[in-house]
Structure formats: C-alpha cells, structure tokens
XYZ file of C-alpha atoms in Angstrom:
173
model
C -7.241 11.914 -13.699
C -6.027 9.024 -15.723
C -8.961 6.901 -14.483
C -12.710 7.313 -13.901
C -12.683 4.789 -11.118
C -13.110 6.111 -7.584
C -10.680 5.231 -4.799
C -13.531 3.192 -3.167
C -13.954 1.181 -6.394
C -10.215 0.616 -6.693
C -10.085 -0.571 -3.030
C -12.832 -3.065 -3.805
C -10.872 -4.308 -6.862
C -7.771 -4.827 -4.688
C -9.741 -6.681 -1.983
C -11.382 -8.930 -4.591
C -8.034 -9.619 -6.291
C -6.485 -10.548 -2.893
C -9.109 -13.190 -2.156
C -11.841 -11.074 -0.548
C -12.534 -9.830 2.946
C -12.972 -13.360 4.262
C -9.341 -14.202 3.397
C -7.608 -11.211 5.058
C -8.432 -8.147 7.086
C -8.588 -4.953 4.948
C -8.721 -1.470 6.422
C -8.837 1.753 4.362
C -7.160 5.011 5.171
C -4.962 4.028 8.089
C -3.100 6.953 9.581
C -3.799 8.448 13.027
C -3.754 5.826 15.638
C -1.148 3.758 13.939
C 1.239 5.328 11.410
C 3.291 8.335 12.471
C 4.247 9.944 9.175
C 1.767 8.904 6.536
C -1.652 7.605 5.625
C -2.114 4.275 3.997
C -4.890 4.185 1.355
C -5.534 0.492 2.147
C -3.801 -2.079 4.307
C -4.119 -5.821 4.376
C -3.300 -7.912 7.423
C -2.754 -11.572 6.561
C -3.773 -14.361 8.812
C -0.098 -14.699 9.730
C 0.009 -11.042 10.891
C 1.945 -9.389 8.103
C 0.800 -6.053 6.667
C 0.723 -5.094 3.064
C 0.101 -1.466 2.138
C -1.559 -0.411 -1.058
C -0.904 3.150 -2.138
C -3.622 4.016 -4.717
C -2.879 6.568 -7.381
C -5.355 7.816 -9.962
C -3.033 9.908 -12.032
C 0.703 10.237 -12.768
C 0.834 13.637 -11.045
C -0.781 11.973 -7.955
C 1.863 9.230 -8.103
C 4.770 11.851 -8.332
C 3.270 13.880 -5.481
C 3.799 10.939 -3.128
C 7.513 11.211 -3.523
C 7.559 14.922 -2.643
C 5.943 14.452 0.815
C 7.920 14.785 3.996
C 6.445 11.565 5.401
C 7.655 8.120 4.598
C 5.935 4.760 4.050
C 8.934 2.998 5.555
C 8.255 2.958 9.328
C 9.328 -0.659 9.632
C 5.752 -2.024 10.002
C 4.890 -2.906 6.419
C 6.058 -6.157 4.860
C 5.094 -5.167 1.307
C 4.165 -1.894 -0.324
C 2.400 -1.724 -3.674
C 1.685 1.408 -5.699
C -1.650 0.719 -7.473
C -1.995 2.818 -10.646
C -4.127 2.982 -13.794
C -2.997 0.771 -16.663
C -2.516 3.816 -18.847
C 0.443 5.107 -16.702
C 2.013 1.853 -15.481
C 5.115 2.023 -17.673
C 5.944 5.580 -16.574
C 5.378 4.668 -12.929
C 7.475 1.493 -13.173
C 10.319 3.464 -14.816
C 10.189 6.041 -12.079
C 10.291 3.412 -9.340
C 13.264 1.737 -10.964
C 15.133 5.029 -11.202
C 14.297 6.303 -7.705
C 13.970 3.114 -5.631
C 16.658 3.979 -3.089
C 16.564 7.748 -3.138
C 15.703 10.189 -0.401
C 13.397 11.151 1.255
C 12.180 7.563 1.723
C 15.201 5.701 3.006
C 16.691 8.236 5.398
C 19.478 5.779 6.088
C 17.060 2.955 7.186
C 17.712 0.341 4.481
C 16.817 -2.419 6.782
C 13.252 -1.029 7.120
C 12.620 -0.964 3.367
C 9.759 -3.305 2.389
C 9.608 -4.773 -1.163
C 8.148 -2.109 -3.329
C 5.981 -3.233 -6.199
C 3.498 -1.957 -8.718
C 0.024 -3.192 -9.474
C -2.252 -1.690 -12.107
C -5.900 -1.751 -12.913
C -7.915 -1.359 -16.111
C -11.020 0.678 -16.531
C -13.067 -2.510 -16.750
C -11.909 -3.555 -13.271
C -9.132 -6.021 -14.035
C -6.153 -6.075 -11.606
C -2.660 -7.090 -12.591
C -0.317 -9.427 -10.746
C 2.180 -7.342 -8.731
C 5.523 -6.400 -10.271
C 8.337 -6.302 -7.629
C 11.496 -4.363 -8.253
C 14.159 -6.863 -9.358
C 16.731 -5.584 -6.812
C 14.220 -6.144 -4.087
C 12.890 -9.503 -5.127
C 15.335 -11.295 -2.891
C 13.455 -9.844 0.057
C 10.087 -11.048 -1.079
C 10.416 -14.574 0.363
C 12.597 -13.740 3.399
C 12.009 -12.216 6.733
C 14.744 -9.633 6.325
C 12.245 -6.827 5.937
C 8.998 -8.458 7.216
C 7.632 -7.129 10.424
C 4.947 -9.379 11.961
C 2.394 -7.334 13.756
C 1.730 -8.071 17.435
C -1.827 -9.080 18.259
C -2.311 -5.721 19.938
C -1.328 -3.925 16.758
C -3.659 -6.078 14.635
C -6.529 -5.199 17.005
C -5.669 -1.464 16.905
C -5.810 -1.471 13.073
C -9.077 -3.397 13.050
C -10.459 -0.946 15.607
C -9.564 1.935 13.254
C -11.432 0.142 10.471
C -14.526 -0.306 12.529
C -14.406 3.354 13.666
C -14.281 4.428 10.046
C -17.235 2.168 9.186
C -19.471 3.536 11.880
C -18.461 7.125 11.188
C -19.267 6.613 7.521
C -22.681 5.160 8.380
C -23.356 8.035 10.780
C -22.808 10.597 8.045
C -25.165 8.946 5.511
C-alpha cells in the first residue's frame, strides 16, 4: 500500500473536505440495490440531487486494477467521478488518466454518459487536495450535458442502502 490510512479514514477525509455530513448525503459502498456493474466506494448526493462518486485507491496497483474490471462507472447516473489517491502516486495516476480517458472498456460507445473524471489526492496527515479535472472534460463541469439529476425515489433508495449498512455494521460489533 502507498498509504497507511484506511478506507474508512479516507472516506471521513472526503466528507470533511466536502463540507461534512450536514451539507450533503454521503453513502459508502453503494452497489447492489442501485448500480448494475460496479460498487462505488463513496457517493455524495447534493441538495440539488446530483451524485458524485469517489473511487478510493490506496496504491497504484489498486488504481490500475480498476481499469481492468469488466464493470463500468459510467452508467449515466453519476454527475462527477473522482479517483481519490495517495499524494505519493498522484502524478502517475494523473498521467494514466490523461492517456486513457476515452479508452475501452469504460466508454463502450456511450460518450454522452461520461461524467467529468477528476483526481483528488490525500496526504498521510489528512490533507485533501482540490479536485483536478481532465482538461478535455472541463467544459462539462458547469453544464448539464452529462449531469443526471436523481429522482427523489433514487435518492431515497441510496439513503436506504446507507442506513442498512449502518445498522448491519452496528449489529456485527
């Protein structure tokens, strides 16, 4: 691992960076019950109903493994996707993203479903960076071309998954 921080600690850093749990709804490990082809390490639902996905990586090999999976993050429901990596590997990860931004297996001919992909990094002392967004995708950041606003029913379904995880976690303590 390129970091000693746990996934739980990194999730807490992201939530704090994004204004805390009072500002937005955050749900960890969203997969069954919402996404068809992947699991999101952490999702944020804004008050306006837009979803941001944070894909947490603790090593460069973990980062690369994400691109070898059959599933895709681009199901058309995520407005923004950020890979969150340790500061020590941020340059390698950014270079990889810039070289492979539009390659298979992610797009599968669905360019209109591609959310802005960015990179955030964290230091071992718990500092989060501002997101970097791929320059060729920056034009999407402030438009609705790729934003999917969740219906209220979808927002409730994701919040329900979060509560189920909370109670299951408490049950196993």
